[in-house]
Short mmCIF file of N, CA and C in Angstrom, two decimals:
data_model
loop_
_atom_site.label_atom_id
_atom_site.label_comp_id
_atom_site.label_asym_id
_atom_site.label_seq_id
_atom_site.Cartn_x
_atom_site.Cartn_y
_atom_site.Cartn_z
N UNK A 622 -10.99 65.78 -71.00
CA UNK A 622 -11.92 65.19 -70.04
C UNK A 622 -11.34 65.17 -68.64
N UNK A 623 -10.79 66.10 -68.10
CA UNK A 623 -10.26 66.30 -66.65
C UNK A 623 -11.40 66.49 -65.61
N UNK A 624 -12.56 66.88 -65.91
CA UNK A 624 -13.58 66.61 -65.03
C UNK A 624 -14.01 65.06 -64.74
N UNK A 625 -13.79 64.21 -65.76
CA UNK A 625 -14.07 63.01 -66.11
C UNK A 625 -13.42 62.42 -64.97
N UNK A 626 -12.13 62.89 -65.23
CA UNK A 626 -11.03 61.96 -64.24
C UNK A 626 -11.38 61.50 -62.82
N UNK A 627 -11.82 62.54 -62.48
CA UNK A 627 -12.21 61.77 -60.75
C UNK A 627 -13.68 62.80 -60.60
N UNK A 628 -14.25 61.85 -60.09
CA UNK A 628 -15.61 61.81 -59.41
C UNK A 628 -15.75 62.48 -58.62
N UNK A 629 -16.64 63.56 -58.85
CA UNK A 629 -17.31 64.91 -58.23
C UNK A 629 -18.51 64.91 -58.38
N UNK A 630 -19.26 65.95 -57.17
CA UNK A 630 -20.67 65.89 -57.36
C UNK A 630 -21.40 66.93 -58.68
N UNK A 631 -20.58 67.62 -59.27
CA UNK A 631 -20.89 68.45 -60.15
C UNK A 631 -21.62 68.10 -61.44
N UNK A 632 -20.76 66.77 -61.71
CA UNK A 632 -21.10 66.44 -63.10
C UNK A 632 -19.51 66.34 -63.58
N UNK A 633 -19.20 65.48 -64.78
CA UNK A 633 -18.36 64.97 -65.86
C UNK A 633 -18.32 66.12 -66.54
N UNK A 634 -18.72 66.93 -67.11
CA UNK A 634 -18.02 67.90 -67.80
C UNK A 634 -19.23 69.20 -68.05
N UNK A 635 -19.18 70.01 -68.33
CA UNK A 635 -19.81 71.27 -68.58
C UNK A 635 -21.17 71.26 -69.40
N UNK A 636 -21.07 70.76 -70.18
CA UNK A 636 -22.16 70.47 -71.45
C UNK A 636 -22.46 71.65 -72.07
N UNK A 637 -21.09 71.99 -72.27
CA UNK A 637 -20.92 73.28 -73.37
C UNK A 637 -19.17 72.72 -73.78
N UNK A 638 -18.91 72.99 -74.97
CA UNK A 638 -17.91 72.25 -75.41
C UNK A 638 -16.79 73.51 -75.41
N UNK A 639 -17.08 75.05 -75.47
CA UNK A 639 -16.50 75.64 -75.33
C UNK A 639 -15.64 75.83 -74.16
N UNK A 640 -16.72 75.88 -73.15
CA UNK A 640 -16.76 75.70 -71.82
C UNK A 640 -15.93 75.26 -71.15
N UNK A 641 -16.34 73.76 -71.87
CA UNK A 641 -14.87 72.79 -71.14
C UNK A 641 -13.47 72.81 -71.88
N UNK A 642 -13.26 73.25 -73.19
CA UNK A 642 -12.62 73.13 -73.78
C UNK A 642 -11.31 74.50 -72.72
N UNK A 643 -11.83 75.38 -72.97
CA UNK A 643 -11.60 77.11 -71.80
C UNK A 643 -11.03 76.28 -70.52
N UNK A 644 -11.67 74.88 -69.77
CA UNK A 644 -11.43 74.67 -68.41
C UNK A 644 -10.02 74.26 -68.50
N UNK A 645 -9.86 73.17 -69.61
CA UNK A 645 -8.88 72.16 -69.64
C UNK A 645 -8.16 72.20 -70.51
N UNK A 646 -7.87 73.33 -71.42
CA UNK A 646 -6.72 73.79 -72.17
C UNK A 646 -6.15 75.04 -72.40
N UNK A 647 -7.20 75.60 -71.37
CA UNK A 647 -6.89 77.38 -71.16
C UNK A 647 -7.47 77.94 -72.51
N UNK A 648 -6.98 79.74 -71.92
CA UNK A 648 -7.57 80.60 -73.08
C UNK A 648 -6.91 81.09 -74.53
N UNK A 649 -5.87 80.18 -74.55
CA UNK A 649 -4.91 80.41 -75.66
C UNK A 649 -5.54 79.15 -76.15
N UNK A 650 -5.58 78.17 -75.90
CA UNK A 650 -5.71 76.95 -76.81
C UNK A 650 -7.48 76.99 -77.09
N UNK A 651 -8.07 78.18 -76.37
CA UNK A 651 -9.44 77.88 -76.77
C UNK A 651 -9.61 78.82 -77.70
N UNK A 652 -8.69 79.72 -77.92
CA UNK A 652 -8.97 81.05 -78.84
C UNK A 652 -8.35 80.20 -79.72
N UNK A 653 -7.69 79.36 -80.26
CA UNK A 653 -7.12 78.89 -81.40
C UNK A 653 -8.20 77.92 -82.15
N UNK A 654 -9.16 77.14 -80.96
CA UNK A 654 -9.65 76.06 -81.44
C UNK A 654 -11.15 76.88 -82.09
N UNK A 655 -11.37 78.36 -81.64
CA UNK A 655 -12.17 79.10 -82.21
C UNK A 655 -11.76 79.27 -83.84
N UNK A 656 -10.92 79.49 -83.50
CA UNK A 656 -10.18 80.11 -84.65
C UNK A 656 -10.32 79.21 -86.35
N UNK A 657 -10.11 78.17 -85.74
CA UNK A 657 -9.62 76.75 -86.82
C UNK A 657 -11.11 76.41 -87.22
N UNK A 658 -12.26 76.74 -85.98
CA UNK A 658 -13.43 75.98 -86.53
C UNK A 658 -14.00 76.97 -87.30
N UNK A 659 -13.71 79.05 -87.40
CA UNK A 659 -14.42 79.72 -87.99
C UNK A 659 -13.57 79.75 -89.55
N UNK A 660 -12.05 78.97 -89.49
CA UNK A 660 -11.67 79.20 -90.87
C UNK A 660 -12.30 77.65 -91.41
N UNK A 661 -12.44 76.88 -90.57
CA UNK A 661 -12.80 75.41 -91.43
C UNK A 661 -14.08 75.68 -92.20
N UNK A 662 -15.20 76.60 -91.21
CA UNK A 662 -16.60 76.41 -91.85
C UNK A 662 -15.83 77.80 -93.02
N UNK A 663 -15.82 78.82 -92.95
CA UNK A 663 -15.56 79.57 -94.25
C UNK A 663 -15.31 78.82 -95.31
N UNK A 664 -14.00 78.18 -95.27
CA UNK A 664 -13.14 77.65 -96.24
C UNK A 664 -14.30 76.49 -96.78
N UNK A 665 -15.55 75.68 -96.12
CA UNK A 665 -16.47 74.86 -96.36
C UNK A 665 -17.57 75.21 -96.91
N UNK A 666 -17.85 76.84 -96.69
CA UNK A 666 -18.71 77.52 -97.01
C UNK A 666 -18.45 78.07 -98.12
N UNK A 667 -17.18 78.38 -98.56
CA UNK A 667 -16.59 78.89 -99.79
C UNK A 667 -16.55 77.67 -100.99
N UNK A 668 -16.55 76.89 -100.74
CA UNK A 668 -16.24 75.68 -101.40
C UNK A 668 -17.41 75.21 -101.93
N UNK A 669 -18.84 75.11 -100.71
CA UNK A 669 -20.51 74.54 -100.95
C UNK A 669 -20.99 75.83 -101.64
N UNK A 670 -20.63 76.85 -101.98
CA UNK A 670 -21.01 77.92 -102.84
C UNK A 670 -20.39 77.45 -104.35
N UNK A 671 -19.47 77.85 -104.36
CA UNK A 671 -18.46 77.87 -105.45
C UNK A 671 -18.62 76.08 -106.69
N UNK A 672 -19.38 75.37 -105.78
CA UNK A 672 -19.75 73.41 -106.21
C UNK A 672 -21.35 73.60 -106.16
N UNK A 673 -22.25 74.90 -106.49
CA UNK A 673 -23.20 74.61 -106.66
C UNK A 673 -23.73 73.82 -107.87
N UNK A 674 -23.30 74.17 -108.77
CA UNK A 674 -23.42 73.77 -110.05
C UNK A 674 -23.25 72.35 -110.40
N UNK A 675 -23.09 71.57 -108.99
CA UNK A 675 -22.80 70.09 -109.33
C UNK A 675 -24.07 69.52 -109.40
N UNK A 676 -24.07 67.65 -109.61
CA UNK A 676 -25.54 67.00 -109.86
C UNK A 676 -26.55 67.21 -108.45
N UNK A 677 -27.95 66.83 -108.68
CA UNK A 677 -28.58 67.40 -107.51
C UNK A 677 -28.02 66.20 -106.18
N UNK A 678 -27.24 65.39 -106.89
CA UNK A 678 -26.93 64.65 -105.34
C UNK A 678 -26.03 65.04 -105.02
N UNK A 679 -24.87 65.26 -105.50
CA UNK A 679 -23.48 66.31 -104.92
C UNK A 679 -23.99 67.55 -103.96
N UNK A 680 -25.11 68.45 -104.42
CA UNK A 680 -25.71 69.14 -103.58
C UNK A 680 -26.59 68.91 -102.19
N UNK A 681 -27.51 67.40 -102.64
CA UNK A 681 -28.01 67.52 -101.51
C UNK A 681 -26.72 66.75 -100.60
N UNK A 682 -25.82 66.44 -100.66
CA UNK A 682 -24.77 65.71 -99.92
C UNK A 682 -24.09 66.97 -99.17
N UNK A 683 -23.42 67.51 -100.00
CA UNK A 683 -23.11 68.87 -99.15
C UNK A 683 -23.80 69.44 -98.33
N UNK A 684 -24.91 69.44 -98.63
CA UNK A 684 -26.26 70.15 -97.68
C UNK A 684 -26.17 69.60 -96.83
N UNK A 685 -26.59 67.91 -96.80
CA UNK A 685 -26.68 67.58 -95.23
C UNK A 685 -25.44 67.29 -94.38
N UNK A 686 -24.85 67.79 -95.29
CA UNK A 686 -23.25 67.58 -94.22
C UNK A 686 -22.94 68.48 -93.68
N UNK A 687 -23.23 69.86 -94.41
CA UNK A 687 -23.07 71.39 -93.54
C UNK A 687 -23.97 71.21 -92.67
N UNK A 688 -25.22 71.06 -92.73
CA UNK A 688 -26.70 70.88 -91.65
C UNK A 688 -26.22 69.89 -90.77
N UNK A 689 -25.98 69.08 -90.45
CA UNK A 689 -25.18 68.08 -89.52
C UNK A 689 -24.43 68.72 -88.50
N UNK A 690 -23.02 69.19 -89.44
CA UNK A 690 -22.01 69.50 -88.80
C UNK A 690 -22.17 70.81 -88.20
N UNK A 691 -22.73 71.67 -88.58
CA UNK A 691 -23.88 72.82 -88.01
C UNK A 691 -24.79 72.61 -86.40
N UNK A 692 -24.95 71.62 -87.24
CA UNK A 692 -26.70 71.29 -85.87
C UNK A 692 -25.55 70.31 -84.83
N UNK A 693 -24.53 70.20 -85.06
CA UNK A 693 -23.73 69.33 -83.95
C UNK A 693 -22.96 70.13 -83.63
N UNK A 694 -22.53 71.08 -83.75
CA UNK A 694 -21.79 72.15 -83.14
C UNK A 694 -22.61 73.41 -81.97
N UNK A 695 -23.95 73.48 -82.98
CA UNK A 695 -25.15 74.12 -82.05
C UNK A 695 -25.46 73.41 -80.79
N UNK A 696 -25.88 71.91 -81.03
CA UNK A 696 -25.93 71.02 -79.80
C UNK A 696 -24.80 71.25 -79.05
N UNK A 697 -23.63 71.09 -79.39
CA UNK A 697 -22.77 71.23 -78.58
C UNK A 697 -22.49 72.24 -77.44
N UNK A 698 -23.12 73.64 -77.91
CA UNK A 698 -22.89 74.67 -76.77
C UNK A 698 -23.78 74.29 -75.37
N UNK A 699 -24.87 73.56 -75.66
CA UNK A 699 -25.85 73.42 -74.66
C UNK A 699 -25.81 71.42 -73.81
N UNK A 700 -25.05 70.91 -74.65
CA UNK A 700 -24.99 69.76 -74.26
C UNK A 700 -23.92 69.15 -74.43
N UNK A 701 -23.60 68.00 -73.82
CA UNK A 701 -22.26 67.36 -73.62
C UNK A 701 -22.53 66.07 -74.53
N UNK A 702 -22.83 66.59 -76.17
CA UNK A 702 -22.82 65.40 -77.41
C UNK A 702 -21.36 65.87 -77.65
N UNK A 703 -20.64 66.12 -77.62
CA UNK A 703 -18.92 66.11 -78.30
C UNK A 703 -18.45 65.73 -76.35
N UNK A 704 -18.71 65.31 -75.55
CA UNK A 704 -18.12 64.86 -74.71
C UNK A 704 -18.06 63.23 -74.73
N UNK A 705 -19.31 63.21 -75.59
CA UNK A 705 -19.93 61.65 -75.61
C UNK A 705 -18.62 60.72 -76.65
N UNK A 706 -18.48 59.14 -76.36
CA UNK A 706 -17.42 59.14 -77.46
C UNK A 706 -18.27 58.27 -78.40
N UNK A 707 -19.79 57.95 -78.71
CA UNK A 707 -20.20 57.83 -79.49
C UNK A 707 -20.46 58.73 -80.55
N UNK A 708 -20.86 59.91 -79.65
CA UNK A 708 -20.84 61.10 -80.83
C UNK A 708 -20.18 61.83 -81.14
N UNK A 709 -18.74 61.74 -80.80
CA UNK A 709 -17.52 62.37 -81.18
C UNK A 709 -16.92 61.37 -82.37
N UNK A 710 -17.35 60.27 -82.12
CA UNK A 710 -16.93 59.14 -83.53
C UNK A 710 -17.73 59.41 -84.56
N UNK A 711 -18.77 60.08 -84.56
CA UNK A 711 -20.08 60.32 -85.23
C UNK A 711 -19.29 61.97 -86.33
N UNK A 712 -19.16 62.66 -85.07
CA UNK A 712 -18.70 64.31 -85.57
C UNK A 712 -17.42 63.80 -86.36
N UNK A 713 -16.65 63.26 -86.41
CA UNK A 713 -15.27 62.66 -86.26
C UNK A 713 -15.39 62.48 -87.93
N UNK A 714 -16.49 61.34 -87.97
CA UNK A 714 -16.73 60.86 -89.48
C UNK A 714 -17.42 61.93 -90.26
N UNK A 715 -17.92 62.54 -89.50
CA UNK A 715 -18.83 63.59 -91.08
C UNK A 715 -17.84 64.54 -90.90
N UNK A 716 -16.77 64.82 -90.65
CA UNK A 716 -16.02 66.26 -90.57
C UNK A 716 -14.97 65.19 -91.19
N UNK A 717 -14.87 64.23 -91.14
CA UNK A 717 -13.74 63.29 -92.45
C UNK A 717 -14.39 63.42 -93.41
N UNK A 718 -15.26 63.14 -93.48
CA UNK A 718 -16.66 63.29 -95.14
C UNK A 718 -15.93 64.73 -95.80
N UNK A 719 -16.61 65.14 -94.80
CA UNK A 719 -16.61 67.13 -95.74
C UNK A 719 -14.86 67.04 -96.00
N UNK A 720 -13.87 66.91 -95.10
CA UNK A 720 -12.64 66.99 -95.53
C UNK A 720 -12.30 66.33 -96.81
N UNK A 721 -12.95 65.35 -96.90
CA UNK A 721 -12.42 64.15 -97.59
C UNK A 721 -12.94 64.66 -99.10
N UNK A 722 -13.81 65.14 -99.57
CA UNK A 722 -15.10 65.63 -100.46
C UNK A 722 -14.07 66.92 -100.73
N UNK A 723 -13.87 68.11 -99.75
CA UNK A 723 -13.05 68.79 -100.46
C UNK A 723 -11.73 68.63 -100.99
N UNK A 724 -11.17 68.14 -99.51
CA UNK A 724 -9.29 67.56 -100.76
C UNK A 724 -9.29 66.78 -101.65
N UNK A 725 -10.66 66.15 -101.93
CA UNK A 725 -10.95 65.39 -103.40
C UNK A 725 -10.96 66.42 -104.51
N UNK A 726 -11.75 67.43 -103.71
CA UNK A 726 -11.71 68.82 -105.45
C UNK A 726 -10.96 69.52 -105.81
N UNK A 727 -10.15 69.96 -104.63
CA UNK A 727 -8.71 70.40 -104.41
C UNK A 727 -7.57 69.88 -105.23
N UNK A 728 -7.28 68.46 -104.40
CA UNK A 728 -6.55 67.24 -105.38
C UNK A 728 -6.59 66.66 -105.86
N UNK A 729 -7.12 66.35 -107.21
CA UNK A 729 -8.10 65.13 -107.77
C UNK A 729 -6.50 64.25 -107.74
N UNK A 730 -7.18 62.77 -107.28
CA UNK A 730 -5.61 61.66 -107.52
C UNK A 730 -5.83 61.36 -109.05
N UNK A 731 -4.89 60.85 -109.51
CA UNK A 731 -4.55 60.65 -110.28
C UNK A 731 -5.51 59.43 -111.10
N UNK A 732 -5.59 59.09 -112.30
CA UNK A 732 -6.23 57.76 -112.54
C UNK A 732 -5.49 56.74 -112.16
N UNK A 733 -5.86 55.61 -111.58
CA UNK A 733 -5.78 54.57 -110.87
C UNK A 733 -4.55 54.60 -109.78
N UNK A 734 -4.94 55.73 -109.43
CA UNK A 734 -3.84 56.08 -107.98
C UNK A 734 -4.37 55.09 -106.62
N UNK A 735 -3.49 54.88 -106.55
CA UNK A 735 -3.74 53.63 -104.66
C UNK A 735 -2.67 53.58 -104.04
N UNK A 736 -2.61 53.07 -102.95
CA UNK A 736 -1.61 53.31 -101.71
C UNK A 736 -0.92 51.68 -102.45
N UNK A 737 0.69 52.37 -102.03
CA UNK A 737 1.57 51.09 -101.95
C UNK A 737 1.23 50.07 -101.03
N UNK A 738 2.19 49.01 -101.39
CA UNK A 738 2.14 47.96 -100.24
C UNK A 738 2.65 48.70 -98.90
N UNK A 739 3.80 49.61 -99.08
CA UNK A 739 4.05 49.91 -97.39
C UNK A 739 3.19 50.85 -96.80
N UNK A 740 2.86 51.71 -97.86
CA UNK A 740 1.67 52.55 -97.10
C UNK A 740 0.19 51.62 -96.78
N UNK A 741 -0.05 50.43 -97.30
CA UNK A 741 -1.18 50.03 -96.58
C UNK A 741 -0.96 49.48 -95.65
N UNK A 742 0.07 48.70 -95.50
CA UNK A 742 0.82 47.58 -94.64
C UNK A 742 0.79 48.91 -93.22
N UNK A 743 1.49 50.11 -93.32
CA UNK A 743 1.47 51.02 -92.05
C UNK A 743 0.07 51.61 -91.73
N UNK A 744 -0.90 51.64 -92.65
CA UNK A 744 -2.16 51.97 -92.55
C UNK A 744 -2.62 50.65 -91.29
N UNK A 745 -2.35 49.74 -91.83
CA UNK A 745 -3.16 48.42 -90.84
C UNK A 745 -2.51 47.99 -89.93
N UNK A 746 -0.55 48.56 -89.91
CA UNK A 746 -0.41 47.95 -88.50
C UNK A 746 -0.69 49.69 -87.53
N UNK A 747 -1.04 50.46 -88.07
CA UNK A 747 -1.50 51.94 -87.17
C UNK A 747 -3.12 51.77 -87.02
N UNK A 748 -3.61 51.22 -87.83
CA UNK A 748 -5.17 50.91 -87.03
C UNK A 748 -5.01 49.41 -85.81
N UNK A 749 -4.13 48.62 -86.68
CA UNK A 749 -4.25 47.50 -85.24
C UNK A 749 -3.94 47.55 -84.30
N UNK A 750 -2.87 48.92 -84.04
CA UNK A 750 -2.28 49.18 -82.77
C UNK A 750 -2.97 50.02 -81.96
N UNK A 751 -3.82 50.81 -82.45
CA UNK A 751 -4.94 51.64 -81.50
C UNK A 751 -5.77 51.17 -81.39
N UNK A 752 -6.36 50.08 -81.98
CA UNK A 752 -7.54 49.23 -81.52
C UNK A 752 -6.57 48.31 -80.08
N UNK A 753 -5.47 47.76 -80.44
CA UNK A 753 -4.93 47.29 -79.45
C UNK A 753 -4.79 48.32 -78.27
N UNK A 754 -4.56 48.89 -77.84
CA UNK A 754 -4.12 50.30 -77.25
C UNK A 754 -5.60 50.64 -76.86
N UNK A 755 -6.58 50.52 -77.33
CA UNK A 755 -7.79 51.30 -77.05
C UNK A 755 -8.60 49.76 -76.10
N UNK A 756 -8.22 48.99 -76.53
CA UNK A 756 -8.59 47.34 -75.55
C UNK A 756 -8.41 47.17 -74.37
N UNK A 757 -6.81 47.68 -74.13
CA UNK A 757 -5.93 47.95 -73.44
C UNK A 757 -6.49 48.75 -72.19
N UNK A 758 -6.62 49.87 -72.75
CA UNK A 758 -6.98 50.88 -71.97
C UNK A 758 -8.45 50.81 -71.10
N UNK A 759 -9.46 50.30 -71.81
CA UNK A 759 -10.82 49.94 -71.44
C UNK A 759 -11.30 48.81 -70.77
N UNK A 760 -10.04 48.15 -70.93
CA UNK A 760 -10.61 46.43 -70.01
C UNK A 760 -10.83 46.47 -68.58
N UNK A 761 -9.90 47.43 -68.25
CA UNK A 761 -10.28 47.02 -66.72
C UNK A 761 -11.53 47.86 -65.82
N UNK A 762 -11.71 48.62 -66.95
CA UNK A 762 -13.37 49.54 -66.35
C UNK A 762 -14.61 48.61 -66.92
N UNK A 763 -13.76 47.64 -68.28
CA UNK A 763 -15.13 46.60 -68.63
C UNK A 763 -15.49 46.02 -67.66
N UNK A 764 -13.99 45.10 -67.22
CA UNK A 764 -14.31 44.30 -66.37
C UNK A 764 -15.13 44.61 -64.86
N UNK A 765 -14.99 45.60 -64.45
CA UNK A 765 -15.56 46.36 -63.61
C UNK A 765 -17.00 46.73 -63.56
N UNK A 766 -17.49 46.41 -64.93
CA UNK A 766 -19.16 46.93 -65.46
C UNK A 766 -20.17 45.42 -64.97
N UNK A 767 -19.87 44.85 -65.15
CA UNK A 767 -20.35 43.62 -63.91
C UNK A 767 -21.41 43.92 -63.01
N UNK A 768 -19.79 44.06 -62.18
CA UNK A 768 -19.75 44.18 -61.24
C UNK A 768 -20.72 45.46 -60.69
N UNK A 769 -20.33 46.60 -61.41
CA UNK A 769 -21.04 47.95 -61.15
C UNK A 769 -22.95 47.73 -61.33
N UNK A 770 -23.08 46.94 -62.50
CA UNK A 770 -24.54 46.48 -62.81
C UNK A 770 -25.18 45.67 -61.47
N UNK A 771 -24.16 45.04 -61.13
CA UNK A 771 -24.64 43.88 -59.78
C UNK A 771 -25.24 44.72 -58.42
N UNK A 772 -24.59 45.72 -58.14
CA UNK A 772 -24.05 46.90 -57.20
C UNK A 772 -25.50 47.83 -57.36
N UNK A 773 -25.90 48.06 -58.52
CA UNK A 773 -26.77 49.18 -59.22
C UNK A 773 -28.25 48.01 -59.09
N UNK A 774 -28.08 47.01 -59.25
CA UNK A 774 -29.40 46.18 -59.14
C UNK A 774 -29.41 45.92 -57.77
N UNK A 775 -28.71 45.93 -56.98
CA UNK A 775 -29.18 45.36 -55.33
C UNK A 775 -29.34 46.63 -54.69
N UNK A 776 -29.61 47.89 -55.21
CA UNK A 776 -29.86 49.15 -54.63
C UNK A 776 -31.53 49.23 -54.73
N UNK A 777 -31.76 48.27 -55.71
CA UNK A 777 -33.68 48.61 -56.15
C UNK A 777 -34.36 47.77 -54.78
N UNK A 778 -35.99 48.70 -54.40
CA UNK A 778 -36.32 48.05 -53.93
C UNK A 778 -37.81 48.25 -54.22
N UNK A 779 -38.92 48.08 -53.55
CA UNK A 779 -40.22 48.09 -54.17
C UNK A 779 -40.86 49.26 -54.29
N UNK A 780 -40.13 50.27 -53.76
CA UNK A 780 -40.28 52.01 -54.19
C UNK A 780 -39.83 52.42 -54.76
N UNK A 781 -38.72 51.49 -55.44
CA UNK A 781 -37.84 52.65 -56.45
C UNK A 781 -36.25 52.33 -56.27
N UNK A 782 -35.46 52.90 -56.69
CA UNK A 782 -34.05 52.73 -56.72
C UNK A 782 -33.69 54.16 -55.33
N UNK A 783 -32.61 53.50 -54.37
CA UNK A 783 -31.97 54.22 -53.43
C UNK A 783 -31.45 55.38 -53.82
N UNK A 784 -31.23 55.24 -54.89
CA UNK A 784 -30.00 56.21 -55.53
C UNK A 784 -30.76 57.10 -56.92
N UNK A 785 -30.87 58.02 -57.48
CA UNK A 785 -30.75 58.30 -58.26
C UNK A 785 -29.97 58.40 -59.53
N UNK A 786 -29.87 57.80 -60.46
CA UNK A 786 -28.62 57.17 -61.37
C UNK A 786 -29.48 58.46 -62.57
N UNK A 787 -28.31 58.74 -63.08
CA UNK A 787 -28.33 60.11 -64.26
C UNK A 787 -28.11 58.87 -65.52
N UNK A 788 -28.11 58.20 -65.71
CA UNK A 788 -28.60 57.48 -67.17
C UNK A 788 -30.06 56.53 -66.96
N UNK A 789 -31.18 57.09 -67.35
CA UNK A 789 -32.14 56.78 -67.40
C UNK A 789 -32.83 55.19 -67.47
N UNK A 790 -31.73 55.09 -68.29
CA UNK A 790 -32.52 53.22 -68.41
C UNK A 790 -32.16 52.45 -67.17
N UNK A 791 -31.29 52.97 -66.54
CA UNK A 791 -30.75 52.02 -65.55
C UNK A 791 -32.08 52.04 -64.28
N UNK A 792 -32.36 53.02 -64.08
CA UNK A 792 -34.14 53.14 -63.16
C UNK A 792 -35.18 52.67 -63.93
N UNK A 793 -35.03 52.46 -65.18
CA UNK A 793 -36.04 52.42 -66.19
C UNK A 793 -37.45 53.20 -66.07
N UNK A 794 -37.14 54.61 -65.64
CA UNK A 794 -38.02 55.43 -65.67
C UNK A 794 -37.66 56.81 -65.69
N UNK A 795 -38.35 57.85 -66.17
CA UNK A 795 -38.20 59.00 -66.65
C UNK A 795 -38.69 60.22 -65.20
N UNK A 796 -38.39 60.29 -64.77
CA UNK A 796 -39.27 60.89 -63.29
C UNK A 796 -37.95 61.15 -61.81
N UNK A 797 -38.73 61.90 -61.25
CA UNK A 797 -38.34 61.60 -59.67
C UNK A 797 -38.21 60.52 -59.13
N UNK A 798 -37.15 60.47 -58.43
CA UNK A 798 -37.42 58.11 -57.71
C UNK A 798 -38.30 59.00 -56.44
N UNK A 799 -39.17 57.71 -56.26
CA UNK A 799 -40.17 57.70 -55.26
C UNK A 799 -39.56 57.57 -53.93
N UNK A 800 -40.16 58.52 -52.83
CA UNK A 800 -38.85 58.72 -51.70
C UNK A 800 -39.48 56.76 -50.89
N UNK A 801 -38.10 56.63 -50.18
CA UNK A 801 -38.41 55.52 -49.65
C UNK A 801 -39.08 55.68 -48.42
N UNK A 802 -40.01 54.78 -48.43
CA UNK A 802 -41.33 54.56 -47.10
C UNK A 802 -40.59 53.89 -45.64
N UNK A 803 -41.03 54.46 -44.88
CA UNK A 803 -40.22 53.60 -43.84
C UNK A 803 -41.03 53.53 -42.65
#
């Protein structure tokens, strides 16, 4: 997200994931990240062939997880949904699903296999520390959202908002702002 970083009139990032990916990690790290996503879907595609024969819900599960992860990769060339970090938590979890579903068939665990005490104990102090860390990092643009809302409401006036704002609800309208009368 190096477009992200500082404020330009262009726009936050490309809304092609390739795109930006090419801007801000070059053409070696984008030919690799090609690379990994055409062996992931094979190796996924080889796998949702080969597990047809499972119950009809094992199938339709696979189905909508390839169709998902498909139709979010398609979105992706044309829009900035993998820039978003709601829908990168979104892609994040169904591409853990499908992983998770195959190294299950791959490795079946064992009967009544579970994580030790130290492996859960490092499981929960490595999630509490990036939630800490991720708090951390976001407070002072929270704290700042206020303020920015306060700033964004004293711009309205009985024609419309001064400004044009690119997230829609904040004008609460879908349109051109109405030029101001004077």
């Amino acid at each position: 997200m190096h477009f992200a970083y500082e404020r330009n009139p262009f726009g936050a990032h490309p809304h092609n994931f390739f795109f930006q990916w090419l801007a801000e990690w070059g053409v070696p790290a984008t030919a690799c990240l090609i690379g990994v996503i055409f062996l992931a879907l094979r190796g996924w595609g080889r796998f949702a062939r080969a597990k047809g024969d499972y119950s009809k819900e094992r199938g339709y599960l696979i189905a909508a997880l390839t169709a998902s992860v498909g139709a979010a990769l398609t979105q992706a060339l044309v829009d900035g949904v993998l820039a978003m970090p709601y829908s990168q938590v979104l892609f994040a979890t169904l591409c853990g699903w499908m992983l998770g579903i195959y190294q299950g068939e791959r490795f079946p665990l064992a009967s009544g296999g579970s994580l030790s005490i130290r492996a859960s104990t490092a499981v929960i102090a490595s999630v509490t520390g990036a939630l800490g860390l991720l708090v951390y990092s976001i407070y002072p643009e929270a704290a700042d959202l206020i303020v920015w809302e306060e700033s964004s409401a004293a711009m309205r006036t009985p024609e419309g908002f001064l400004y044009y704002f690119p997230r829609l609800w904040i004008q609460g309208w879908i349109g051109p702002v109405p030029a101001p009368s004077h």
